[in-house]
Amino acid sequence: QVQLVESGGGVVQPGRALRLSCAASGFTFNTYTMHWVRQAPGKGLEWVALILYDGSNKYYADSVKGRFTISRDNSKNTLYLQLNSLRPEDTAVYYCARAGELSWGQGTLVTVSS
Amino acid sequence: DIQMTQSPSTLSASVGDRVTITCRASQSIGSWLAWYQQKPGKAPKLLIYMASSLESGVPSRFSGSGSGTEFTLTISSLQPDDFATYYCQHYSTYSPAWTFGQGTKVEIK
């Protein structure tokens, strides 16, 4: 069955960086567009970024453009999100999700605090 | 950008009630709409996709309807396990970004 497992979250100081990973299994990873979605504590869902199946195009929410970078390694069935210049308002659970037949991971918590 | 507006933001209901949640799009999105249920500390769970298709394993008391700009999620007889927050989501092959409604919290009356 489809499985998406995020990792890499943690506590980080403002201005620092973090890289999240999402390991995919149970489907042909290199044929699917993939997304990152986040949810701040007590808040709703916010789309963050997407990358096409072959990595040829990437799109970002205005709130993270220029600071976050989405990438993928189809040989490792893994999606990444590089978070740079982190701010307290980036504190959230970050989910990876598959487009098409919608599937989500369980999320990884990023806390930005001094 | 397409905006999704959910109503109500909070809904108080009793076990056995029929519950309806509405989601409106700022422009026509065809049937490119999904509904999710989320419980505290858990990932969103897909209930409905393409506006009215029931995800495998989801109880038949959940149903979705609508197209264009107005959509509804109906729970025909609310069960104790259904108290949660529900989100609508616009997704599409033709527009890259996803857009979510603000969420509807279904509380015990």
Tab-separated table of N, CA, C and O in Angstrom, chain B residues 30-101:
chain	number	residue	atom	x	y	z
B	30	GLY	N	-14.918	22.909	-11.502
B	30	GLY	CA	-15.417	21.620	-11.968
B	30	GLY	C	-15.747	20.725	-10.788
B	30	GLY	O	-16.482	21.121	-9.884
B	31	SER	N	-15.168	19.527	-10.793
B	31	SER	CA	-15.370	18.597	-9.671
B	31	SER	C	-14.071	18.343	-8.920
B	31	SER	O	-13.961	17.361	-8.180
B	32	TRP	N	-13.098	19.243	-9.091
B	32	TRP	CA	-11.776	19.053	-8.483
B	32	TRP	C	-11.792	19.446	-7.011
B	32	TRP	O	-11.168	20.445	-6.594
B	33	LEU	N	-12.504	18.668	-6.213
B	33	LEU	CA	-12.630	18.974	-4.797
B	33	LEU	C	-12.546	17.700	-3.978
B	33	LEU	O	-13.131	16.677	-4.341
B	34	ALA	N	-11.814	17.793	-2.875
B	34	ALA	CA	-11.699	16.687	-1.923
B	34	ALA	C	-12.139	17.160	-0.545
B	34	ALA	O	-12.089	18.358	-0.241
B	35	TRP	N	-12.546	16.209	0.265
B	35	TRP	CA	-12.900	16.459	1.665
B	35	TRP	C	-12.038	15.563	2.556
B	35	TRP	O	-11.838	14.387	2.263
B	36	TYR	N	-11.570	16.141	3.656
B	36	TYR	CA	-10.746	15.418	4.624
B	36	TYR	C	-11.353	15.543	6.018
B	36	TYR	O	-11.983	16.545	6.350
B	37	GLN	N	-11.078	14.540	6.837
B	37	GLN	CA	-11.357	14.570	8.267
B	37	GLN	C	-10.021	14.590	8.989
B	37	GLN	O	-9.108	13.833	8.635
B	38	GLN	N	-9.909	15.444	10.005
B	38	GLN	CA	-8.682	15.476	10.784
B	38	GLN	C	-8.993	15.466	12.268
B	38	GLN	O	-9.816	16.244	12.746
B	39	LYS	N	-8.326	14.597	12.994
B	39	LYS	CA	-8.422	14.541	14.443
B	39	LYS	C	-7.136	15.080	15.039
B	39	LYS	O	-6.086	15.053	14.385
B	40	PRO	N	-7.190	15.576	16.277
B	40	PRO	CA	-6.008	16.198	16.889
B	40	PRO	C	-4.785	15.287	16.863
B	40	PRO	O	-4.864	14.108	17.213
B	41	GLY	N	-3.664	15.849	16.413
B	41	GLY	CA	-2.412	15.120	16.379
B	41	GLY	C	-2.274	14.115	15.257
B	41	GLY	O	-1.272	13.389	15.201
B	42	LYS	N	-3.254	14.091	14.357
B	42	LYS	CA	-3.245	13.130	13.256
B	42	LYS	C	-3.209	13.839	11.916
B	42	LYS	O	-3.585	15.008	11.806
B	43	ALA	N	-2.764	13.107	10.879
B	43	ALA	CA	-2.786	13.641	9.530
B	43	ALA	C	-4.220	13.683	9.006
B	43	ALA	O	-5.075	12.917	9.463
B	44	PRO	N	-4.485	14.556	8.060
B	44	PRO	CA	-5.807	14.542	7.420
B	44	PRO	C	-6.082	13.188	6.765
B	44	PRO	O	-5.181	12.575	6.179
B	45	LYS	N	-7.335	12.770	6.861
B	45	LYS	CA	-7.765	11.503	6.263
B	45	LYS	C	-8.711	11.804	5.102
B	45	LYS	O	-9.722	12.503	5.297
B	46	LEU	N	-8.390	11.298	3.928
B	46	LEU	CA	-9.225	11.547	2.758
B	46	LEU	C	-10.558	10.825	2.884
B	46	LEU	O	-10.604	9.616	3.135
B	47	LEU	N	-11.651	11.580	2.692
B	47	LEU	CA	-12.998	11.006	2.729
B	47	LEU	C	-13.598	10.916	1.325
B	47	LEU	O	-14.165	9.893	0.939
B	48	ILE	N	-13.529	12.019	0.605
B	48	ILE	CA	-14.197	12.186	-0.681
B	48	ILE	C	-13.206	12.807	-1.661
B	48	ILE	O	-12.472	13.729	-1.299
B	49	TYR	N	-13.212	12.330	-2.909
B	49	TYR	CA	-12.412	12.956	-3.950
B	49	TYR	C	-13.293	13.175	-5.177
B	49	TYR	O	-14.371	12.586	-5.299
B	50	MET	N	-12.841	14.023	-6.064
B	50	MET	CA	-13.640	14.409	-7.244
B	50	MET	C	-15.072	14.754	-6.842
B	50	MET	O	-16.029	14.375	-7.513
B	51	ALA	N	-15.190	15.481	-5.772
B	51	ALA	CA	-16.441	16.062	-5.251
B	51	ALA	C	-17.418	15.055	-4.662
B	51	ALA	O	-18.109	15.366	-3.683
B	52	SER	N	-17.495	13.848	-5.235
B	52	SER	CA	-18.552	12.929	-4.793
B	52	SER	C	-18.126	11.466	-4.723
B	52	SER	O	-18.964	10.607	-4.416
B	53	SER	N	-16.862	11.181	-4.993
B	53	SER	CA	-16.399	9.791	-4.951
B	53	SER	C	-15.910	9.439	-3.561
B	53	SER	O	-15.042	10.121	-3.009
B	54	LEU	N	-16.457	8.373	-3.004
B	54	LEU	CA	-16.123	7.955	-1.642
B	54	LEU	C	-14.809	7.179	-1.658
B	54	LEU	O	-14.663	6.192	-2.398
B	55	GLU	N	-13.864	7.620	-0.837
B	55	GLU	CA	-12.591	6.902	-0.728
B	55	GLU	C	-12.835	5.514	-0.145
B	55	GLU	O	-13.708	5.322	0.709
B	56	SER	N	-12.071	4.557	-0.620
B	56	SER	CA	-12.199	3.183	-0.150
B	56	SER	C	-12.045	3.104	1.365
B	56	SER	O	-11.149	3.717	1.952
B	57	GLY	N	-12.952	2.372	1.994
B	57	GLY	CA	-12.886	2.174	3.440
B	57	GLY	C	-13.612	3.226	4.261
B	57	GLY	O	-13.760	3.068	5.474
B	58	VAL	N	-14.073	4.287	3.616
B	58	VAL	CA	-14.795	5.354	4.330
B	58	VAL	C	-16.273	4.961	4.453
B	58	VAL	O	-16.882	4.524	3.467
B	59	PRO	N	-16.854	5.105	5.636
B	59	PRO	CA	-18.263	4.698	5.819
B	59	PRO	C	-19.207	5.428	4.869
B	59	PRO	O	-18.999	6.606	4.544
B	60	SER	N	-20.255	4.737	4.474
B	60	SER	CA	-21.194	5.278	3.486
B	60	SER	C	-22.066	6.398	4.044
B	60	SER	O	-22.801	7.035	3.286
B	61	ARG	N	-21.987	6.672	5.349
B	61	ARG	CA	-22.734	7.816	5.884
B	61	ARG	C	-22.146	9.147	5.425
B	61	ARG	O	-22.782	10.184	5.533
B	62	PHE	N	-20.913	9.098	4.902
B	62	PHE	CA	-20.290	10.284	4.336
B	62	PHE	C	-20.623	10.371	2.847
B	62	PHE	O	-20.523	9.372	2.118
B	63	SER	N	-21.019	11.556	2.402
B	63	SER	CA	-21.256	11.759	0.977
B	63	SER	C	-20.884	13.182	0.588
B	63	SER	O	-20.947	14.097	1.426
B	64	GLY	N	-20.513	13.349	-0.660
B	64	GLY	CA	-20.177	14.661	-1.186
B	64	GLY	C	-20.989	14.944	-2.426
B	64	GLY	O	-21.359	14.033	-3.177
B	65	SER	N	-21.277	16.235	-2.628
B	65	SER	CA	-22.010	16.631	-3.821
B	65	SER	C	-21.559	18.009	-4.265
B	65	SER	O	-20.850	18.717	-3.538
B	66	GLY	N	-21.998	18.378	-5.465
B	66	GLY	CA	-21.707	19.707	-5.992
B	66	GLY	C	-20.751	19.680	-7.156
B	66	GLY	O	-20.092	18.670	-7.436
B	67	SER	N	-20.691	20.818	-7.823
B	67	SER	CA	-19.732	21.035	-8.905
B	67	SER	C	-19.690	22.524	-9.197
B	67	SER	O	-20.594	23.270	-8.797
B	68	GLY	N	-18.652	22.938	-9.887
B	68	GLY	CA	-18.532	24.360	-10.205
B	68	GLY	C	-17.988	25.140	-9.021
B	68	GLY	O	-16.780	25.124	-8.768
B	69	THR	N	-18.858	25.833	-8.301
B	69	THR	CA	-18.397	26.672	-7.193
B	69	THR	C	-18.971	26.292	-5.845
B	69	THR	O	-18.530	26.839	-4.822
B	70	GLU	N	-19.943	25.414	-5.791
B	70	GLU	CA	-20.564	25.093	-4.506
B	70	GLU	C	-20.592	23.589	-4.267
B	70	GLU	O	-21.053	22.813	-5.109
B	71	PHE	N	-20.116	23.218	-3.090
B	71	PHE	CA	-19.947	21.808	-2.734
B	71	PHE	C	-20.429	21.586	-1.308
B	71	PHE	O	-20.372	22.492	-0.471
B	72	THR	N	-20.892	20.361	-1.043
B	72	THR	CA	-21.300	20.011	0.312
B	72	THR	C	-20.761	18.644	0.698
B	72	THR	O	-20.640	17.742	-0.133
B	73	LEU	N	-20.436	18.535	1.976
B	73	LEU	CA	-20.134	17.264	2.613
B	73	LEU	C	-21.279	16.985	3.575
B	73	LEU	O	-21.609	17.844	4.399
B	74	THR	N	-21.871	15.812	3.471
B	74	THR	CA	-22.976	15.427	4.339
B	74	THR	C	-22.610	14.172	5.110
B	74	THR	O	-22.078	13.213	4.541
B	75	ILE	N	-22.878	14.212	6.402
B	75	ILE	CA	-22.803	13.017	7.242
B	75	ILE	C	-24.237	12.675	7.593
B	75	ILE	O	-24.917	13.464	8.252
B	76	SER	N	-24.707	11.532	7.144
B	76	SER	CA	-26.143	11.248	7.219
B	76	SER	C	-26.617	11.000	8.646
B	76	SER	O	-27.737	11.376	9.007
B	77	SER	N	-25.784	10.390	9.468
B	77	SER	CA	-26.118	10.120	10.866
B	77	SER	C	-24.815	10.167	11.657
B	77	SER	O	-24.034	9.217	11.624
B	78	LEU	N	-24.615	11.273	12.340
B	78	LEU	CA	-23.347	11.533	13.016
B	78	LEU	C	-23.047	10.468	14.066
B	78	LEU	O	-23.921	10.122	14.888
B	79	GLN	N	-21.850	9.932	14.022
B	79	GLN	CA	-21.409	8.931	14.989
B	79	GLN	C	-20.346	9.513	15.920
B	79	GLN	O	-19.709	10.512	15.584
B	80	PRO	N	-20.140	8.914	17.089
B	80	PRO	CA	-19.161	9.463	18.041
B	80	PRO	C	-17.771	9.647	17.437
B	80	PRO	O	-17.056	10.582	17.794
B	81	ASP	N	-17.387	8.779	16.503
B	81	ASP	CA	-16.068	8.860	15.885
B	81	ASP	C	-15.948	10.012	14.884
B	81	ASP	O	-14.852	10.319	14.408
B	82	ASP	N	-17.065	10.668	14.578
B	82	ASP	CA	-17.070	11.708	13.543
B	82	ASP	C	-16.772	13.102	14.089
B	82	ASP	O	-16.663	14.052	13.304
B	83	PHE	N	-16.684	13.238	15.405
B	83	PHE	CA	-16.367	14.554	15.952
B	83	PHE	C	-14.897	14.854	15.656
B	83	PHE	O	-13.990	14.186	16.151
B	84	ALA	N	-14.694	15.859	14.809
B	84	ALA	CA	-13.375	16.139	14.240
B	84	ALA	C	-13.464	17.448	13.471
B	84	ALA	O	-14.512	18.102	13.465
B	85	THR	N	-12.364	17.819	12.827
B	85	THR	CA	-12.349	18.982	11.942
B	85	THR	C	-12.318	18.502	10.494
B	85	THR	O	-11.584	17.558	10.168
B	86	TYR	N	-13.098	19.156	9.652
B	86	TYR	CA	-13.219	18.766	8.248
B	86	TYR	C	-12.711	19.903	7.354
B	86	TYR	O	-13.010	21.077	7.595
B	87	TYR	N	-11.971	19.531	6.332
B	87	TYR	CA	-11.421	20.499	5.382
B	87	TYR	C	-11.811	20.131	3.958
B	87	TYR	O	-11.800	18.936	3.592
B	88	CYS	N	-12.123	21.156	3.168
B	88	CYS	CA	-12.226	20.941	1.733
B	88	CYS	C	-10.902	21.357	1.086
B	88	CYS	O	-10.135	22.156	1.649
B	89	GLN	N	-10.633	20.803	-0.071
B	89	GLN	CA	-9.383	21.055	-0.785
B	89	GLN	C	-9.661	21.115	-2.279
B	89	GLN	O	-10.286	20.209	-2.842
B	90	HIS	N	-9.200	22.189	-2.914
B	90	HIS	CA	-9.205	22.228	-4.365
B	90	HIS	C	-7.867	21.684	-4.853
B	90	HIS	O	-6.805	22.149	-4.430
B	91	TYR	N	-7.937	20.725	-5.730
B	91	TYR	CA	-6.745	20.181	-6.353
B	91	TYR	C	-7.093	19.959	-7.820
B	91	TYR	O	-8.252	19.790	-8.170
B	92	SER	N	-6.106	19.970	-8.669
B	92	SER	CA	-6.420	19.842	-10.082
B	92	SER	C	-5.173	19.511	-10.874
B	92	SER	O	-4.079	19.940	-10.526
B	93	THR	N	-5.365	18.784	-11.938
B	93	THR	CA	-4.283	18.526	-12.881
B	93	THR	C	-3.884	19.810	-13.590
B	93	THR	O	-2.753	19.953	-14.059
B	94	TYR	N	-4.809	20.781	-13.649
B	94	TYR	CA	-4.614	21.959	-14.498
B	94	TYR	C	-4.098	23.176	-13.752
B	94	TYR	O	-3.651	24.139	-14.362
B	95	SER	N	-4.204	23.166	-12.426
B	95	SER	CA	-3.601	24.265	-11.662
B	95	SER	C	-2.718	23.650	-10.601
B	95	SER	O	-3.156	22.797	-9.850
B	96	PRO	N	-1.459	24.074	-10.523
B	96	PRO	CA	-0.494	23.340	-9.703
B	96	PRO	C	-0.748	23.395	-8.204
B	96	PRO	O	-0.608	22.381	-7.528
B	97	ALA	N	-1.112	24.573	-7.684
B	97	ALA	CA	-1.196	24.708	-6.232
B	97	ALA	C	-2.478	24.097	-5.696
B	97	ALA	O	-3.484	24.022	-6.395
B	98	TRP	N	-2.422	23.653	-4.476
B	98	TRP	CA	-3.599	23.206	-3.752
B	98	TRP	C	-4.123	24.360	-2.902
B	98	TRP	O	-3.340	25.174	-2.414
B	99	THR	N	-5.434	24.405	-2.708
B	99	THR	CA	-6.045	25.414	-1.852
B	99	THR	C	-7.011	24.735	-0.909
B	99	THR	O	-7.787	23.874	-1.332
B	100	PHE	N	-6.958	25.127	0.352
B	100	PHE	CA	-7.792	24.515	1.378
B	100	PHE	C	-8.810	25.504	1.921
B	100	PHE	O	-8.553	26.709	1.993
B	101	GLY	N	-9.963	24.973	2.325
B	101	GLY	CA	-10.879	25.764	3.119
B	101	GLY	C	-10.324	25.937	4.524
B	101	GLY	O	-9.345	25.285	4.917
